[in-house]
PDB file of C-alpha atoms in Angstrom:
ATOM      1  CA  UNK A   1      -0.833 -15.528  -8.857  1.00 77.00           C
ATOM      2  CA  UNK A   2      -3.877 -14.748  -6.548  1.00 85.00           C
ATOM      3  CA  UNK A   3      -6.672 -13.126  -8.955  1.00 90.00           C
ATOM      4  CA  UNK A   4      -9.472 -11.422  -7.207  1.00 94.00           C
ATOM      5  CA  UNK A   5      -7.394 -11.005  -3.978  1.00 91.00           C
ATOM      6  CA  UNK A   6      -8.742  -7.908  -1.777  1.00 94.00           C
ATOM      7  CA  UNK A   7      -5.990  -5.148  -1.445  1.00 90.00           C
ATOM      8  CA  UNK A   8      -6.577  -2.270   1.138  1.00 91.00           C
ATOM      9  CA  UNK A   9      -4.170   0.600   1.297  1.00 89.00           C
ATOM     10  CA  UNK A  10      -4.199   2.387   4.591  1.00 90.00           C
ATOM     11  CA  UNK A  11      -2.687   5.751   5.853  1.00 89.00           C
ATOM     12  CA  UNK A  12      -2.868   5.554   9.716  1.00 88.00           C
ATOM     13  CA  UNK A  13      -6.061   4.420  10.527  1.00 92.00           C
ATOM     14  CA  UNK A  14      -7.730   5.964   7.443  1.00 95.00           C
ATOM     15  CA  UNK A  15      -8.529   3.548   4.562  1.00 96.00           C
ATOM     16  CA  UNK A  16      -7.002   5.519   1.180  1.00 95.00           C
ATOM     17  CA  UNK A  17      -7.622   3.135  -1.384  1.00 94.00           C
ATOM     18  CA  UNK A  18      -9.216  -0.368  -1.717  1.00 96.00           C
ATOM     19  CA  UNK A  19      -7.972  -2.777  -4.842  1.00 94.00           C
ATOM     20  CA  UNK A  20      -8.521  -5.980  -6.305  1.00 94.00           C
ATOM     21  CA  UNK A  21      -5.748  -7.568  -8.051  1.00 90.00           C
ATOM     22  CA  UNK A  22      -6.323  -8.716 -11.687  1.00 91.00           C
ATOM     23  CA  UNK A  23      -6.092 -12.244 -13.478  1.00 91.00           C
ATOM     24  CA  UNK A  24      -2.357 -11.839 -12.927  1.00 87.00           C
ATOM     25  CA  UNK A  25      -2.624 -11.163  -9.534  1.00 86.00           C
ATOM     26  CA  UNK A  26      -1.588  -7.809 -10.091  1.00 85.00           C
ATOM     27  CA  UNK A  27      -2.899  -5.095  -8.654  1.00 86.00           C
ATOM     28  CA  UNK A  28      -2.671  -0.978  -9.192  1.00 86.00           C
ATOM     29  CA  UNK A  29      -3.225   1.751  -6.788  1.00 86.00           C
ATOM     30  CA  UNK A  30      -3.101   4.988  -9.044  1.00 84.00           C
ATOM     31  CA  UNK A  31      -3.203   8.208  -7.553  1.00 85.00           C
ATOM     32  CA  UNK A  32      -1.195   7.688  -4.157  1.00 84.00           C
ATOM     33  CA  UNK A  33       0.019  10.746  -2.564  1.00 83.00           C
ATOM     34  CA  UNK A  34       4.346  10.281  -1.473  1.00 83.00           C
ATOM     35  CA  UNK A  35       3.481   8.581   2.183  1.00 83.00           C
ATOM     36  CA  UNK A  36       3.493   5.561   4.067  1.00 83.00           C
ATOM     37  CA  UNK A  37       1.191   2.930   3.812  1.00 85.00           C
ATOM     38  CA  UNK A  38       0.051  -0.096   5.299  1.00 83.00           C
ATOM     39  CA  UNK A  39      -1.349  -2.776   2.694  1.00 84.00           C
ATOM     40  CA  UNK A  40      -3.452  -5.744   3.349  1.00 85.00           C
ATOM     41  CA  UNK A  41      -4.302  -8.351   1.353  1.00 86.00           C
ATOM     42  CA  UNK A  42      -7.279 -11.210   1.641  1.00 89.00           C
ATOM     43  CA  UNK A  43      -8.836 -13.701  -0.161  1.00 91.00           C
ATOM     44  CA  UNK A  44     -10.575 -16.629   1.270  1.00 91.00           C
ATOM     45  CA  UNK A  45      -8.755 -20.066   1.376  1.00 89.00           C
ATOM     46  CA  UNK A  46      -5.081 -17.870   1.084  1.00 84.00           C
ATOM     47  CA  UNK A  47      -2.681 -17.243   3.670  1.00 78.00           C
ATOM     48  CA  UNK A  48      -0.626 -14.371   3.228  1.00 73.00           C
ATOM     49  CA  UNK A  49       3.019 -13.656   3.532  1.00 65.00           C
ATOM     50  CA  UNK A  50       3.768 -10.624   5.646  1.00 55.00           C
ATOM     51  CA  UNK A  51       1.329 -11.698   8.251  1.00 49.00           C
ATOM     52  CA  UNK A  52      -1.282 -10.656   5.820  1.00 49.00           C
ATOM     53  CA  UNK A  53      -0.361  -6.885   6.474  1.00 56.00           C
ATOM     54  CA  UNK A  54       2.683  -5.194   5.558  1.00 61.00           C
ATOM     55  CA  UNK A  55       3.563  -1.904   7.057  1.00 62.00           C
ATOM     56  CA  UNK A  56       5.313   0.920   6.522  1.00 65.00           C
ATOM     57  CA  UNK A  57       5.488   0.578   2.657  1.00 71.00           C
ATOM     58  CA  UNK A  58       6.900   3.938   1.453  1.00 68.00           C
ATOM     59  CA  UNK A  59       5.660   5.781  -1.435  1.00 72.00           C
ATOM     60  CA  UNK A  60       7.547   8.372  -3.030  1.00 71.00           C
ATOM     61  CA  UNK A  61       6.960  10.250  -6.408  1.00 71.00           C
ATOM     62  CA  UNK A  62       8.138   7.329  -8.714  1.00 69.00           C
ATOM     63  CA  UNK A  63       7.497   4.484  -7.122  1.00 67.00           C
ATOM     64  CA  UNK A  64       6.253   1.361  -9.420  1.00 62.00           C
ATOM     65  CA  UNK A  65       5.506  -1.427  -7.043  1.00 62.00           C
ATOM     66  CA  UNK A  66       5.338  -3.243  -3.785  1.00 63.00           C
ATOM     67  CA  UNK A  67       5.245  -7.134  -3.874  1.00 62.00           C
ATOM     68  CA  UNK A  68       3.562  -9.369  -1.420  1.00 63.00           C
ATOM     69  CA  UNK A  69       3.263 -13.512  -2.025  1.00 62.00           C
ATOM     70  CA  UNK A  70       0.718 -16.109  -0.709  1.00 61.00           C
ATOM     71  CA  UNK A  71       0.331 -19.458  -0.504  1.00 58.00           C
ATOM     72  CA  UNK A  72      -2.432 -21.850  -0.339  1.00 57.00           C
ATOM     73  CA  UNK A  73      -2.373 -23.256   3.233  1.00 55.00           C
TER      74      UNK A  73
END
């Protein structure tokens, strides 16, 4: 788990939401509209999976989660 990891939702070039994940490293991002995203998530000292950005994450009207993992480098 990476806690206090900052999460950035993005529609296009338009920032929609920014998160920070939880003690868990969990993170949620209420109030999406059905779309496609592209997430990003930093902290200092991690490197991400996904490059740290992963594209193209489609939300539709029940989605419940999106996973992206990190490791120390």
């Amino acid at each position: 788990p990476v806690p206090s990891a900052t999460v950035v939702i993005k529609k296009g070039a338009t920032t929609v939401k920014t998160v920070y994940t939880n003690s868990l490293g969990l993170y949620s991002a209420t109030g999406l509209k059905p779309g496609t995203y592209n997430v990003t998530v930093t902290k200092a000292g991690f490197t991400f999976a996904a490059a740290p950005q992963v594209s193209g994450v489609v939300i539709g009207p029940n989605a419940t989660a999106a996973s992206i993992n990190a490791v120390t480098p």
